């Protein structure tokens, strides 16, 4: 069966510091991968998605970036965090079949101080 | 542009009763998928139910059913026999861009009362 992991689970970072969040999927190959951000009490905002190694599409211009160095690894990064980057970051995957469900990881809670 | 509307920010239901969570959507696509997810306080997003735009019958999954009214562009979630563990945020979502991307509604917080 497929599983999706995210780490760290919780992160507290000062403004201006760098960021690296990691997401990995097990039990499948060539998945579509997604990064979402959820502000407190709000819905999900799609940040990036990837249909393959090195292929990244950005949905929202901001100081975040994403990379996919391996088939089942998706990384969310920032060179300098802003206060507004605080939130709950969720990684998701599916197989890329039309209208297919996305399956989510456990999420990372980021607090920027 | 695709948009999901959930007009109920919060809902209360008595344990063992049924509850309907509203969802309306806007899209010009003919082929799309509609989904409901549950998010408990732990934060994980749990997939509940799926309805394809060409499906003629309403989807059902255990105590969850989806009341799909295509002409009205609504996809309401019905939870029968509510349980205390059903207390959570519920998000309606749809696919677009040939199923590559999702758009989520703002969510409804359901509280089940004992």
PDB file of C-alpha atoms in Angstrom:
ATOM      1  CA  UNK A   1       0.000   0.000   0.000  1.00  0.00           C
ATOM      2  CA  UNK A   2       1.035   3.577  -0.528  1.00  0.00           C
ATOM      3  CA  UNK A   3       2.093   5.889   2.278  1.00  0.00           C
ATOM      4  CA  UNK A   4       3.122   9.521   2.325  1.00  0.00           C
ATOM      5  CA  UNK A   5       5.472  11.049   4.867  1.00  0.00           C
ATOM      6  CA  UNK A   6       6.227  14.613   5.794  1.00  0.00           C
ATOM      7  CA  UNK A   7       8.836  16.053   8.085  1.00  0.00           C
ATOM      8  CA  UNK A   8       9.309  17.766  10.274  1.00  0.00           C
ATOM      9  CA  UNK A   9       5.900  17.591  11.930  1.00  0.00           C
ATOM     10  CA  UNK A  10       6.351  20.957  13.619  1.00  0.00           C
ATOM     11  CA  UNK A  11       8.804  23.769  13.010  1.00  0.00           C
ATOM     12  CA  UNK A  12       9.404  27.147  14.652  1.00  0.00           C
ATOM     13  CA  UNK A  13      11.676  29.442  12.663  1.00  0.00           C
ATOM     14  CA  UNK A  14      12.724  33.112  12.946  1.00  0.00           C
ATOM     15  CA  UNK A  15      11.890  35.591  10.210  1.00  0.00           C
ATOM     16  CA  UNK A  16      14.574  35.638   7.547  1.00  0.00           C
ATOM     17  CA  UNK A  17      15.754  32.088   8.140  1.00  0.00           C
ATOM     18  CA  UNK A  18      15.736  29.411   5.413  1.00  0.00           C
ATOM     19  CA  UNK A  19      13.193  26.622   5.146  1.00  0.00           C
ATOM     20  CA  UNK A  20      13.205  23.076   3.878  1.00  0.00           C
ATOM     21  CA  UNK A  21      10.190  20.784   4.191  1.00  0.00           C
ATOM     22  CA  UNK A  22      10.330  17.286   2.820  1.00  0.00           C
ATOM     23  CA  UNK A  23       7.667  14.971   1.494  1.00  0.00           C
ATOM     24  CA  UNK A  24       8.196  11.394   0.352  1.00  0.00           C
ATOM     25  CA  UNK A  25       5.811   8.799  -1.036  1.00  0.00           C
ATOM     26  CA  UNK A  26       6.253   5.042  -0.737  1.00  0.00           C
ATOM     27  CA  UNK A  27       4.623   2.204  -2.604  1.00  0.00           C
ATOM     28  CA  UNK A  28       4.111   3.865  -5.964  1.00  0.00           C
ATOM     29  CA  UNK A  29       6.104   5.238  -8.867  1.00  0.00           C
ATOM     30  CA  UNK A  30       5.841   8.390 -10.960  1.00  0.00           C
ATOM     31  CA  UNK A  31       3.200  10.029  -8.766  1.00  0.00           C
ATOM     32  CA  UNK A  32       1.890  13.545  -9.170  1.00  0.00           C
ATOM     33  CA  UNK A  33       2.942  15.524  -6.104  1.00  0.00           C
ATOM     34  CA  UNK A  34       1.390  18.643  -4.617  1.00  0.00           C
ATOM     35  CA  UNK A  35       2.205  21.224  -1.936  1.00  0.00           C
ATOM     36  CA  UNK A  36      -0.645  23.070  -0.215  1.00  0.00           C
ATOM     37  CA  UNK A  37      -0.692  25.706   2.506  1.00  0.00           C
ATOM     38  CA  UNK A  38      -3.526  26.118   4.973  1.00  0.00           C
ATOM     39  CA  UNK A  39      -3.718  29.281   7.054  1.00  0.00           C
ATOM     40  CA  UNK A  40      -5.368  28.947  10.462  1.00  0.00           C
ATOM     41  CA  UNK A  41      -9.099  28.267  10.091  1.00  0.00           C
ATOM     42  CA  UNK A  42      -8.964  28.518   6.321  1.00  0.00           C
ATOM     43  CA  UNK A  43      -9.118  26.263   3.280  1.00  0.00           C
ATOM     44  CA  UNK A  44      -6.228  24.850   1.298  1.00  0.00           C
ATOM     45  CA  UNK A  45      -4.224  26.887  -1.180  1.00  0.00           C
ATOM     46  CA  UNK A  46      -2.312  25.009  -3.861  1.00  0.00           C
ATOM     47  CA  UNK A  47       1.300  26.204  -3.984  1.00  0.00           C
ATOM     48  CA  UNK A  48       3.105  23.844  -6.350  1.00  0.00           C
ATOM     49  CA  UNK A  49       2.536  20.626  -8.217  1.00  0.00           C
ATOM     50  CA  UNK A  50       4.832  18.267 -10.064  1.00  0.00           C
ATOM     51  CA  UNK A  51       4.108  15.600 -12.656  1.00  0.00           C
ATOM     52  CA  UNK A  52       7.682  14.291 -12.777  1.00  0.00           C
ATOM     53  CA  UNK A  53      11.310  14.703 -11.710  1.00  0.00           C
ATOM     54  CA  UNK A  54      12.429  18.284 -12.190  1.00  0.00           C
ATOM     55  CA  UNK A  55       8.977  19.394 -13.382  1.00  0.00           C
ATOM     56  CA  UNK A  56       7.461  22.023 -11.102  1.00  0.00           C
ATOM     57  CA  UNK A  57       4.441  24.223 -11.682  1.00  0.00           C
ATOM     58  CA  UNK A  58       3.848  27.199  -9.431  1.00  0.00           C
ATOM     59  CA  UNK A  59       0.333  28.331  -8.676  1.00  0.00           C
ATOM     60  CA  UNK A  60       1.035  31.288  -6.414  1.00  0.00           C
ATOM     61  CA  UNK A  61       3.971  33.719  -6.789  1.00  0.00           C
ATOM     62  CA  UNK A  62       5.752  34.107  -3.452  1.00  0.00           C
ATOM     63  CA  UNK A  63       9.077  33.597  -1.737  1.00  0.00           C
ATOM     64  CA  UNK A  64       8.657  29.808  -1.665  1.00  0.00           C
ATOM     65  CA  UNK A  65      10.062  27.331  -4.165  1.00  0.00           C
ATOM     66  CA  UNK A  66       9.722  23.610  -4.746  1.00  0.00           C
ATOM     67  CA  UNK A  67      11.958  20.925  -6.138  1.00  0.00           C
ATOM     68  CA  UNK A  68      11.609  17.279  -7.046  1.00  0.00           C
ATOM     69  CA  UNK A  69      15.062  15.730  -7.002  1.00  0.00           C
ATOM     70  CA  UNK A  70      13.780  12.150  -7.027  1.00  0.00           C
ATOM     71  CA  UNK A  71      10.650  10.435  -8.300  1.00  0.00           C
ATOM     72  CA  UNK A  72       9.001  10.172  -4.906  1.00  0.00           C
ATOM     73  CA  UNK A  73      10.517  13.161  -3.129  1.00  0.00           C
ATOM     74  CA  UNK A  74       9.113  16.680  -3.105  1.00  0.00           C
ATOM     75  CA  UNK A  75      10.785  19.531  -1.237  1.00  0.00           C
ATOM     76  CA  UNK A  76       9.409  22.936  -0.302  1.00  0.00           C
ATOM     77  CA  UNK A  77      11.998  25.630   0.351  1.00  0.00           C
ATOM     78  CA  UNK A  78      12.500  29.261   1.135  1.00  0.00           C
ATOM     79  CA  UNK A  79      15.662  31.331   1.342  1.00  0.00           C
ATOM     80  CA  UNK A  80      14.150  33.861   3.774  1.00  0.00           C
ATOM     81  CA  UNK A  81      10.961  33.190   5.690  1.00  0.00           C
ATOM     82  CA  UNK A  82       8.303  35.854   6.208  1.00  0.00           C
ATOM     83  CA  UNK A  83       5.805  36.070   9.046  1.00  0.00           C
ATOM     84  CA  UNK A  84       3.069  35.388   6.491  1.00  0.00           C
ATOM     85  CA  UNK A  85       4.635  31.998   5.705  1.00  0.00           C
ATOM     86  CA  UNK A  86       3.268  30.613   8.974  1.00  0.00           C
ATOM     87  CA  UNK A  87       0.683  27.913   8.435  1.00  0.00           C
ATOM     88  CA  UNK A  88       0.021  24.239   7.959  1.00  0.00           C
ATOM     89  CA  UNK A  89       1.763  22.720   4.943  1.00  0.00           C
ATOM     90  CA  UNK A  90       0.303  19.629   3.383  1.00  0.00           C
ATOM     91  CA  UNK A  91       1.827  17.405   0.742  1.00  0.00           C
ATOM     92  CA  UNK A  92      -0.428  15.243  -1.409  1.00  0.00           C
ATOM     93  CA  UNK A  93      -0.061  12.689  -4.178  1.00  0.00           C
ATOM     94  CA  UNK A  94      -2.068  10.879  -6.799  1.00  0.00           C
ATOM     95  CA  UNK A  95      -1.272   8.811  -9.815  1.00  0.00           C
ATOM     96  CA  UNK A  96      -2.277  11.515 -12.279  1.00  0.00           C
ATOM     97  CA  UNK A  97      -5.310   9.702 -13.631  1.00  0.00           C
ATOM     98  CA  UNK A  98      -8.088  12.101 -14.578  1.00  0.00           C
ATOM     99  CA  UNK A  99     -10.378  13.059 -11.681  1.00  0.00           C
ATOM    100  CA  UNK A 100      -8.366  10.932  -9.275  1.00  0.00           C
ATOM    101  CA  UNK A 101      -8.460  11.484  -5.533  1.00  0.00           C
ATOM    102  CA  UNK A 102      -5.493  13.177  -3.907  1.00  0.00           C
ATOM    103  CA  UNK A 103      -4.091  11.566  -0.762  1.00  0.00           C
ATOM    104  CA  UNK A 104      -2.539  13.750   1.867  1.00  0.00           C
ATOM    105  CA  UNK A 105       0.381  13.489   4.228  1.00  0.00           C
ATOM    106  CA  UNK A 106       0.180  14.311   7.938  1.00  0.00           C
ATOM    107  CA  UNK A 107       1.309  17.906   7.395  1.00  0.00           C
ATOM    108  CA  UNK A 108       3.912  20.250   8.856  1.00  0.00           C
ATOM    109  CA  UNK A 109       2.959  23.078  11.188  1.00  0.00           C
ATOM    110  CA  UNK A 110       5.242  26.056  10.572  1.00  0.00           C
ATOM    111  CA  UNK A 111       5.385  29.040  12.899  1.00  0.00           C
ATOM    112  CA  UNK A 112       7.515  31.977  11.836  1.00  0.00           C
ATOM    113  CA  UNK A 113       8.386  34.370  14.658  1.00  0.00           C
TER     114      UNK A 113
ATOM    115  CA  UNK B   1     -12.298  30.199 -13.048  1.00  0.00           C
ATOM    116  CA  UNK B   2     -13.143  27.261 -10.868  1.00  0.00           C
ATOM    117  CA  UNK B   3     -14.599  28.079  -7.469  1.00  0.00           C
ATOM    118  CA  UNK B   4     -16.076  26.147  -4.575  1.00  0.00           C
ATOM    119  CA  UNK B   5     -18.520  27.735  -2.147  1.00  0.00           C
ATOM    120  CA  UNK B   6     -19.414  26.339   1.261  1.00  0.00           C
ATOM    121  CA  UNK B   7     -21.910  28.720   2.815  1.00  0.00           C
ATOM    122  CA  UNK B   8     -21.998  27.149   6.289  1.00  0.00           C
ATOM    123  CA  UNK B   9     -18.936  28.122   8.323  1.00  0.00           C
ATOM    124  CA  UNK B  10     -20.233  26.060  11.248  1.00  0.00           C
ATOM    125  CA  UNK B  11     -22.899  23.426  11.814  1.00  0.00           C
ATOM    126  CA  UNK B  12     -24.228  21.613  14.873  1.00  0.00           C
ATOM    127  CA  UNK B  13     -25.951  18.250  14.857  1.00  0.00           C
ATOM    128  CA  UNK B  14     -27.224  15.970  17.572  1.00  0.00           C
ATOM    129  CA  UNK B  15     -25.585  12.587  17.859  1.00  0.00           C
ATOM    130  CA  UNK B  16     -27.328   9.875  15.802  1.00  0.00           C
ATOM    131  CA  UNK B  17     -29.084  12.424  13.587  1.00  0.00           C
ATOM    132  CA  UNK B  18     -28.338  13.119   9.915  1.00  0.00           C
ATOM    133  CA  UNK B  19     -26.717  16.333   8.693  1.00  0.00           C
ATOM    134  CA  UNK B  20     -26.235  17.912   5.267  1.00  0.00           C
ATOM    135  CA  UNK B  21     -23.182  20.033   4.468  1.00  0.00           C
ATOM    136  CA  UNK B  22     -23.653  22.313   1.481  1.00  0.00           C
ATOM    137  CA  UNK B  23     -21.286  22.726  -1.448  1.00  0.00           C
ATOM    138  CA  UNK B  24     -21.788  24.600  -4.708  1.00  0.00           C
ATOM    139  CA  UNK B  25     -19.244  24.901  -7.463  1.00  0.00           C
ATOM    140  CA  UNK B  26     -18.558  26.925 -10.547  1.00  0.00           C
ATOM    141  CA  UNK B  27     -16.803  25.573 -13.602  1.00  0.00           C
ATOM    142  CA  UNK B  28     -17.110  25.674 -17.368  1.00  0.00           C
ATOM    143  CA  UNK B  29     -15.538  22.231 -17.723  1.00  0.00           C
ATOM    144  CA  UNK B  30     -17.790  19.368 -18.776  1.00  0.00           C
ATOM    145  CA  UNK B  31     -15.632  16.750 -17.103  1.00  0.00           C
ATOM    146  CA  UNK B  32     -14.739  17.238 -13.468  1.00  0.00           C
ATOM    147  CA  UNK B  33     -14.610  15.431 -10.169  1.00  0.00           C
ATOM    148  CA  UNK B  34     -16.063  16.422  -6.829  1.00  0.00           C
ATOM    149  CA  UNK B  35     -14.617  15.316  -3.515  1.00  0.00           C
ATOM    150  CA  UNK B  36     -15.239  15.654   0.188  1.00  0.00           C
ATOM    151  CA  UNK B  37     -12.492  15.535   2.765  1.00  0.00           C
ATOM    152  CA  UNK B  38     -12.616  15.486   6.557  1.00  0.00           C
ATOM    153  CA  UNK B  39      -9.992  17.283   8.631  1.00  0.00           C
ATOM    154  CA  UNK B  40     -10.009  16.453  12.352  1.00  0.00           C
ATOM    155  CA  UNK B  41      -8.110  18.568  14.855  1.00  0.00           C
ATOM    156  CA  UNK B  42      -4.966  16.522  14.191  1.00  0.00           C
ATOM    157  CA  UNK B  43      -4.775  18.211  10.781  1.00  0.00           C
ATOM    158  CA  UNK B  44      -4.695  15.222   8.444  1.00  0.00           C
ATOM    159  CA  UNK B  45      -6.958  15.394   5.413  1.00  0.00           C
ATOM    160  CA  UNK B  46      -9.057  12.247   5.115  1.00  0.00           C
ATOM    161  CA  UNK B  47     -10.733  11.443   1.799  1.00  0.00           C
ATOM    162  CA  UNK B  48     -14.416  10.603   2.242  1.00  0.00           C
ATOM    163  CA  UNK B  49     -16.240  10.383  -1.069  1.00  0.00           C
ATOM    164  CA  UNK B  50     -15.963  11.104  -4.801  1.00  0.00           C
ATOM    165  CA  UNK B  51     -18.505  11.985  -7.502  1.00  0.00           C
ATOM    166  CA  UNK B  52     -17.673  12.216 -11.174  1.00  0.00           C
ATOM    167  CA  UNK B  53     -19.505  14.745 -13.314  1.00  0.00           C
ATOM    168  CA  UNK B  54     -20.778  12.005 -15.612  1.00  0.00           C
ATOM    169  CA  UNK B  55     -21.892   9.684 -12.826  1.00  0.00           C
ATOM    170  CA  UNK B  56     -25.659   9.335 -12.973  1.00  0.00           C
ATOM    171  CA  UNK B  57     -26.060   7.913  -9.505  1.00  0.00           C
ATOM    172  CA  UNK B  58     -25.185   9.685  -6.284  1.00  0.00           C
ATOM    173  CA  UNK B  59     -22.042   8.343  -4.630  1.00  0.00           C
ATOM    174  CA  UNK B  60     -22.294   6.564  -1.296  1.00  0.00           C
ATOM    175  CA  UNK B  61     -19.616   5.368   1.115  1.00  0.00           C
ATOM    176  CA  UNK B  62     -20.938   3.875   4.315  1.00  0.00           C
ATOM    177  CA  UNK B  63     -22.595   6.671   6.309  1.00  0.00           C
ATOM    178  CA  UNK B  64     -21.566   9.270   3.717  1.00  0.00           C
ATOM    179  CA  UNK B  65     -23.568  10.063   0.618  1.00  0.00           C
ATOM    180  CA  UNK B  66     -23.226  12.827  -1.923  1.00  0.00           C
ATOM    181  CA  UNK B  67     -26.360  14.598  -3.146  1.00  0.00           C
ATOM    182  CA  UNK B  68     -25.234  15.585  -6.646  1.00  0.00           C
ATOM    183  CA  UNK B  69     -27.422  18.041  -8.545  1.00  0.00           C
ATOM    184  CA  UNK B  70     -25.532  18.846 -11.718  1.00  0.00           C
ATOM    185  CA  UNK B  71     -27.922  21.461 -13.103  1.00  0.00           C
ATOM    186  CA  UNK B  72     -27.722  23.397  -9.843  1.00  0.00           C
ATOM    187  CA  UNK B  73     -23.968  22.762  -9.573  1.00  0.00           C
ATOM    188  CA  UNK B  74     -24.277  21.468  -6.061  1.00  0.00           C
ATOM    189  CA  UNK B  75     -22.636  18.499  -4.351  1.00  0.00           C
ATOM    190  CA  UNK B  76     -23.894  18.344  -0.794  1.00  0.00           C
ATOM    191  CA  UNK B  77     -22.503  15.819   1.681  1.00  0.00           C
ATOM    192  CA  UNK B  78     -24.993  13.907   3.797  1.00  0.00           C
ATOM    193  CA  UNK B  79     -23.770  12.185   6.941  1.00  0.00           C
ATOM    194  CA  UNK B  80     -26.260   9.766   8.428  1.00  0.00           C
ATOM    195  CA  UNK B  81     -26.362   8.681  12.081  1.00  0.00           C
ATOM    196  CA  UNK B  82     -23.797  11.273  13.235  1.00  0.00           C
ATOM    197  CA  UNK B  83     -21.167  10.166  15.719  1.00  0.00           C
ATOM    198  CA  UNK B  84     -19.065  12.230  18.113  1.00  0.00           C
ATOM    199  CA  UNK B  85     -16.016  11.339  16.029  1.00  0.00           C
ATOM    200  CA  UNK B  86     -17.555  13.133  13.058  1.00  0.00           C
ATOM    201  CA  UNK B  87     -16.749  16.482  14.668  1.00  0.00           C
ATOM    202  CA  UNK B  88     -14.210  18.057  12.307  1.00  0.00           C
ATOM    203  CA  UNK B  89     -13.733  20.470   9.422  1.00  0.00           C
ATOM    204  CA  UNK B  90     -15.209  19.278   6.150  1.00  0.00           C
ATOM    205  CA  UNK B  91     -13.908  20.481   2.795  1.00  0.00           C
ATOM    206  CA  UNK B  92     -15.529  20.204  -0.594  1.00  0.00           C
ATOM    207  CA  UNK B  93     -13.112  20.120  -3.530  1.00  0.00           C
ATOM    208  CA  UNK B  94     -13.134  19.708  -7.287  1.00  0.00           C
ATOM    209  CA  UNK B  95     -10.622  18.862  -9.950  1.00  0.00           C
ATOM    210  CA  UNK B  96      -9.800  21.014 -12.931  1.00  0.00           C
ATOM    211  CA  UNK B  97      -7.087  21.242 -15.569  1.00  0.00           C
ATOM    212  CA  UNK B  98      -7.848  17.739 -16.795  1.00  0.00           C
ATOM    213  CA  UNK B  99      -7.760  16.439 -13.245  1.00  0.00           C
ATOM    214  CA  UNK B 100      -4.256  17.653 -12.425  1.00  0.00           C
ATOM    215  CA  UNK B 101      -5.248  20.238  -9.861  1.00  0.00           C
ATOM    216  CA  UNK B 102      -7.723  20.636  -7.083  1.00  0.00           C
ATOM    217  CA  UNK B 103      -9.542  23.676  -5.777  1.00  0.00           C
ATOM    218  CA  UNK B 104     -10.904  23.568  -2.233  1.00  0.00           C
ATOM    219  CA  UNK B 105     -13.792  25.345  -0.578  1.00  0.00           C
ATOM    220  CA  UNK B 106     -13.344  27.279   2.681  1.00  0.00           C
ATOM    221  CA  UNK B 107     -14.712  24.422   4.769  1.00  0.00           C
ATOM    222  CA  UNK B 108     -17.521  23.808   7.249  1.00  0.00           C
ATOM    223  CA  UNK B 109     -16.845  23.044  10.895  1.00  0.00           C
ATOM    224  CA  UNK B 110     -19.209  20.311  12.095  1.00  0.00           C
ATOM    225  CA  UNK B 111     -19.798  19.816  15.803  1.00  0.00           C
ATOM    226  CA  UNK B 112     -21.676  16.713  16.936  1.00  0.00           C
ATOM    227  CA  UNK B 113     -23.442  17.171  20.253  1.00  0.00           C
ATOM    228  CA  UNK B 114     -23.945  14.278  22.706  1.00  0.00           C
TER     229      UNK B 114
END
